[in-house]
JSON list of C-alpha atoms in Angstrom, two decimals:
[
{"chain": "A", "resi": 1, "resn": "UNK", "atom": "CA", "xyz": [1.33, -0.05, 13.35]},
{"chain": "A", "resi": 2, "resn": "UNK", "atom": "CA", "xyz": [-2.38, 0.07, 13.47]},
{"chain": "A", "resi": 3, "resn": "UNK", "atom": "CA", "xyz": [-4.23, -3.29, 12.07]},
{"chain": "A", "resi": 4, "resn": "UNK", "atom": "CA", "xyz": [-6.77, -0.74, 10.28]},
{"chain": "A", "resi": 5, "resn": "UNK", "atom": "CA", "xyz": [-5.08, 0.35, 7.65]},
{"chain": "A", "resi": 6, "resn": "UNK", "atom": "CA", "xyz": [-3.60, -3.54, 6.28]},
{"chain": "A", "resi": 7, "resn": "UNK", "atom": "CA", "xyz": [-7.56, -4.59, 6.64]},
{"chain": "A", "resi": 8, "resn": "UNK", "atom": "CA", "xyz": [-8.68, -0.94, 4.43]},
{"chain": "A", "resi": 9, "resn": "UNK", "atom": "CA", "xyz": [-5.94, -2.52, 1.94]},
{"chain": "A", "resi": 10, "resn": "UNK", "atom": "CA", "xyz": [-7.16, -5.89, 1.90]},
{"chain": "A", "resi": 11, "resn": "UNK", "atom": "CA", "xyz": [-9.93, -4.83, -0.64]},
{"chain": "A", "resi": 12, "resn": "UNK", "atom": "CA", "xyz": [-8.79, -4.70, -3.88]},
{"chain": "A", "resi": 13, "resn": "UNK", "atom": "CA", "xyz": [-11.07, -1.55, -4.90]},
{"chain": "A", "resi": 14, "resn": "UNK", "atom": "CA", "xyz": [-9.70, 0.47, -1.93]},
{"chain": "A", "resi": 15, "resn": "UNK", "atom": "CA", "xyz": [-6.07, -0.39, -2.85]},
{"chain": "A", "resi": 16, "resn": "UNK", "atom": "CA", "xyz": [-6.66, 1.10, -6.47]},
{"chain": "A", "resi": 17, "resn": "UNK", "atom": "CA", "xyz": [-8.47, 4.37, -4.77]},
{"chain": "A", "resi": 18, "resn": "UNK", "atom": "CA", "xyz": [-5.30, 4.59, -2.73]},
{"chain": "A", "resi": 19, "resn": "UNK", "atom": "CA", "xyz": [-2.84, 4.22, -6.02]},
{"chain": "A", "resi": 20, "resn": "UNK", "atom": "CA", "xyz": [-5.19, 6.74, -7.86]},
{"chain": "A", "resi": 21, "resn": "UNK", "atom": "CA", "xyz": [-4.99, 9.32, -5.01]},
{"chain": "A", "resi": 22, "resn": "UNK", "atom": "CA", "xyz": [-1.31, 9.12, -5.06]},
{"chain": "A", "resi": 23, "resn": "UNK", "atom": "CA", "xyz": [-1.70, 11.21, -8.38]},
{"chain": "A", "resi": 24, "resn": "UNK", "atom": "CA", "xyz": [-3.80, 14.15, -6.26]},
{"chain": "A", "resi": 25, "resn": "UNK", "atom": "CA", "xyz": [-7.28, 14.64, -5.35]},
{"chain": "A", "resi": 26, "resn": "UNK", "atom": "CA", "xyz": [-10.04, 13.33, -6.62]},
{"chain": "A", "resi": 27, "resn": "UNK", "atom": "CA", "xyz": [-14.17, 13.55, -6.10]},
{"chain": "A", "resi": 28, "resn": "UNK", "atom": "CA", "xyz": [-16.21, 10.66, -5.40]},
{"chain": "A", "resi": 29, "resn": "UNK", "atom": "CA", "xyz": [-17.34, 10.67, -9.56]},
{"chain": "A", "resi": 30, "resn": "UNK", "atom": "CA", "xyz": [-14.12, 10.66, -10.84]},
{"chain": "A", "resi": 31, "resn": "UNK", "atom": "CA", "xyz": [-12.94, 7.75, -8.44]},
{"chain": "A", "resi": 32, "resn": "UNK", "atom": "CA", "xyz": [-15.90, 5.91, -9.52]},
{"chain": "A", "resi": 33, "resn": "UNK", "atom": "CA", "xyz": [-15.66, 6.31, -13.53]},
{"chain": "A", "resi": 34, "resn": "UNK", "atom": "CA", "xyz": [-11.97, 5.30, -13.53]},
{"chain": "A", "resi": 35, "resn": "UNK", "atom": "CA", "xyz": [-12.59, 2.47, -11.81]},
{"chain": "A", "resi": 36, "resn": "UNK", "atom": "CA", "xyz": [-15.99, 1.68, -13.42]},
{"chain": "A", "resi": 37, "resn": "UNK", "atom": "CA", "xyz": [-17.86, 1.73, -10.69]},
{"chain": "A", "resi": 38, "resn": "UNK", "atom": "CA", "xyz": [-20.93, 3.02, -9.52]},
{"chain": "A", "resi": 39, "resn": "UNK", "atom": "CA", "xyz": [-20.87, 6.06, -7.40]},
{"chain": "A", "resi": 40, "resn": "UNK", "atom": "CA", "xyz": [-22.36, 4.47, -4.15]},
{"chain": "A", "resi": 41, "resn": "UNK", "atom": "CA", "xyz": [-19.70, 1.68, -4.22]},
{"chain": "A", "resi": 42, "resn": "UNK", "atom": "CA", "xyz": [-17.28, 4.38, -4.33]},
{"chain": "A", "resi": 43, "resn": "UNK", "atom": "CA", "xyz": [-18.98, 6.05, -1.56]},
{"chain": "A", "resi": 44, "resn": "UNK", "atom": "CA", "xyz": [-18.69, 3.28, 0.26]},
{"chain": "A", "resi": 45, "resn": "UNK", "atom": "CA", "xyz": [-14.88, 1.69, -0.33]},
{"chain": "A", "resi": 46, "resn": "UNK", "atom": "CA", "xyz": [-13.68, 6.14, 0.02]},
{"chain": "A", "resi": 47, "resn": "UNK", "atom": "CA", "xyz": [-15.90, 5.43, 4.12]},
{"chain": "A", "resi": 48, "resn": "UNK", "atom": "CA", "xyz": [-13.55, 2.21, 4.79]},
{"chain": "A", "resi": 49, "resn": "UNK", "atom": "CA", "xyz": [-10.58, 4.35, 3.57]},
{"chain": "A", "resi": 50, "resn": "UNK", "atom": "CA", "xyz": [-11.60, 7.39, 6.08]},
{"chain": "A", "resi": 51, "resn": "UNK", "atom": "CA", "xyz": [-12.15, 5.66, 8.87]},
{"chain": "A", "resi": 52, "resn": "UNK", "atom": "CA", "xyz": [-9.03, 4.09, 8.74]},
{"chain": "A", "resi": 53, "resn": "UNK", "atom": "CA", "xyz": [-7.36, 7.34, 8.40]},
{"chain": "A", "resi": 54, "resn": "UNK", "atom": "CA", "xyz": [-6.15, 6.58, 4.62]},
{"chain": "A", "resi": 55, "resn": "UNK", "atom": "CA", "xyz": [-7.93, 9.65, 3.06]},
{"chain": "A", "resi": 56, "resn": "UNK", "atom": "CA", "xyz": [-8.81, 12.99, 4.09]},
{"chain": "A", "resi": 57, "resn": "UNK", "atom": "CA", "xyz": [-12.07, 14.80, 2.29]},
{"chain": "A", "resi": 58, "resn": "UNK", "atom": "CA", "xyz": [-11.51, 18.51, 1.36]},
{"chain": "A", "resi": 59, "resn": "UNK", "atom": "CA", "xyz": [-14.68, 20.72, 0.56]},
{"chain": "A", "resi": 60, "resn": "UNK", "atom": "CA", "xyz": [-14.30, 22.90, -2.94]},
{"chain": "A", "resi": 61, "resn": "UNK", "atom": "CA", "xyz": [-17.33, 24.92, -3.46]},
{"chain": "A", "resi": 62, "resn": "UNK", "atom": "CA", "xyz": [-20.12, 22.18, -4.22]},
{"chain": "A", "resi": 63, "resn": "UNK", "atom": "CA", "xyz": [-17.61, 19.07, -4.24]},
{"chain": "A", "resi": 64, "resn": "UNK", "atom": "CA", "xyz": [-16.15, 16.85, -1.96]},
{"chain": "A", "resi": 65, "resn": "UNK", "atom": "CA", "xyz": [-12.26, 15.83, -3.18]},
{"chain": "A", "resi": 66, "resn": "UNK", "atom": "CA", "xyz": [-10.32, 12.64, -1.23]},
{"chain": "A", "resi": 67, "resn": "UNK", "atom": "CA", "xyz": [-6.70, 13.42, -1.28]},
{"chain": "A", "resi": 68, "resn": "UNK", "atom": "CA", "xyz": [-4.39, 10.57, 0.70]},
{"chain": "A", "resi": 69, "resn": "UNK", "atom": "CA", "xyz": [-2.88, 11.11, 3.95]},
{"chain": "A", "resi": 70, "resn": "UNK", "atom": "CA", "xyz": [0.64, 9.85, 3.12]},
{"chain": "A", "resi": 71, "resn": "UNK", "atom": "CA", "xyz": [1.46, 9.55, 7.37]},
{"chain": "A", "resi": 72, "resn": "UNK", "atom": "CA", "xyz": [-0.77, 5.72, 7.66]},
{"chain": "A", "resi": 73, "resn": "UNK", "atom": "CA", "xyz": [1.58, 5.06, 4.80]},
{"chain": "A", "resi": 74, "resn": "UNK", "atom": "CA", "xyz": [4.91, 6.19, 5.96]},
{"chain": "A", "resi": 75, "resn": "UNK", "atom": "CA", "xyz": [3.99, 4.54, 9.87]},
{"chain": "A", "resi": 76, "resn": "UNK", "atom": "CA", "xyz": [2.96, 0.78, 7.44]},
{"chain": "A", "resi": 77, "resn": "UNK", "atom": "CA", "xyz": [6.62, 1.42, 5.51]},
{"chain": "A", "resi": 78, "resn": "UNK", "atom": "CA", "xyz": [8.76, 1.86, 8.68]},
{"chain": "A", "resi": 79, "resn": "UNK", "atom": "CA", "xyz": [6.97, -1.10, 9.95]},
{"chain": "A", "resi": 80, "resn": "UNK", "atom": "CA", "xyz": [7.68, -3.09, 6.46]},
{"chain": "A", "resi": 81, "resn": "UNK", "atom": "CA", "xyz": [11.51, -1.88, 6.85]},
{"chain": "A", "resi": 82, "resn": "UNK", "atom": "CA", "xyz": [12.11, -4.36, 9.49]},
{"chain": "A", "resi": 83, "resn": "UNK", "atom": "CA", "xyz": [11.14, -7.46, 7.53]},
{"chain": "A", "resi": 84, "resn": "UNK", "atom": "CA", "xyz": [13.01, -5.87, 5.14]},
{"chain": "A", "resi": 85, "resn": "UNK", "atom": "CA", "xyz": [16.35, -5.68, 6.58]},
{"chain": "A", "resi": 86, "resn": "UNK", "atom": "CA", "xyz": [15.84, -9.29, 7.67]},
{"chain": "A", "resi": 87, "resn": "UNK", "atom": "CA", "xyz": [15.04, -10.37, 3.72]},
{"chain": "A", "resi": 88, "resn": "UNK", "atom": "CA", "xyz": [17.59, -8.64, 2.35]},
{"chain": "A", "resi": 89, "resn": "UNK", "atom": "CA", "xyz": [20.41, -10.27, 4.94]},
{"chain": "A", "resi": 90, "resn": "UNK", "atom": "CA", "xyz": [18.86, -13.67, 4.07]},
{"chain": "A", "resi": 91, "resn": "UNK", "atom": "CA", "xyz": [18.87, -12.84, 0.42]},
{"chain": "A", "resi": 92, "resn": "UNK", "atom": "CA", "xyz": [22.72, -12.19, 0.72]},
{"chain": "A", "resi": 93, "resn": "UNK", "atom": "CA", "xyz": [23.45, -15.27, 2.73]},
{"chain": "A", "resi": 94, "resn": "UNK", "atom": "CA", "xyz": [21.81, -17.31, -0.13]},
{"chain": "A", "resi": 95, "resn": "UNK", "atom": "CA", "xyz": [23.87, -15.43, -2.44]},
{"chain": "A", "resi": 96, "resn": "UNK", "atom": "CA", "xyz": [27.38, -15.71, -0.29]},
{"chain": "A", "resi": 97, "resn": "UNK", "atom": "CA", "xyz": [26.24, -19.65, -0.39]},
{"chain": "A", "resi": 98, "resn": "UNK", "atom": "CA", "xyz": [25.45, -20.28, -3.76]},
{"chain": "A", "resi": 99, "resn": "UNK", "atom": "CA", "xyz": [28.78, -18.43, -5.42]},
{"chain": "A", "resi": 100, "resn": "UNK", "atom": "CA", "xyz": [30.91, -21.06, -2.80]},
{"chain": "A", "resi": 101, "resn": "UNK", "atom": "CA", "xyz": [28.74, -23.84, -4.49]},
{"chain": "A", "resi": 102, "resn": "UNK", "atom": "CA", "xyz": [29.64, -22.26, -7.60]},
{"chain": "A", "resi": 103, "resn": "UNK", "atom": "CA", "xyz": [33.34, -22.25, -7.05]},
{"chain": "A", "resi": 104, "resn": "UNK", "atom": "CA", "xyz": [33.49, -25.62, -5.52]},
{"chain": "A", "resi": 105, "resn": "UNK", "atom": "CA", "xyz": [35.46, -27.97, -7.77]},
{"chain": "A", "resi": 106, "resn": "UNK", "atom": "CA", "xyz": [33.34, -30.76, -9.35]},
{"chain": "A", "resi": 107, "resn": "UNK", "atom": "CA", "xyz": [34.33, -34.35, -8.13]}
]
């Protein structure tokens, strides 16, 4: 699990590129209206995001469209699964404990 691509995350603007470009490609405009910003801010959050190997850029005719690489993602969730597992055991334990507290006659 590469470092890079929790740090491109970190920024709240890049996160919300990344949930818009799970809906498809996008240019650098229409990143920047929906999220109200101005086209060289865009620019710049969409360089963070390709560097880290987030996004790809595609060349239609006179346009440049970002479309996410879903593989950083997959490699950060099979990562995450392992803290998973581990919550989700704990979670039952405290579960498993507080029914016996719950059955437990009351002195």
């Amino acid at each position: 699990m590469d470092s890079t691509t929790f740090s491109a995350l970190a920024e709240p603007h890049r996160l919300r590129i990344v949930d818009l470009l799970a809906g498809g490609p996008l240019s650098v405009g229409e990143i920047a209206e929906r999220l109200q910003l101005r086209q060289p801010q865009a620019s710049k959050h969409l360089k963070v995001l390709l560097e880290a190997g987030l996004v790809e850029v595609e060349a239609e005719a006179n346009r440049r469209n970002y479309k996410l690489r879903i593989q950083p993602l997959q490699q950060m969730d099979e990562w995450l699964e392992r803290y998973r597992r581990i919550w989700n055991e704990r979670y039952d334990n405290l579960e498993r404990y507080l029914q016996k507290m719950q059955e437990k006659p009351k002195s």
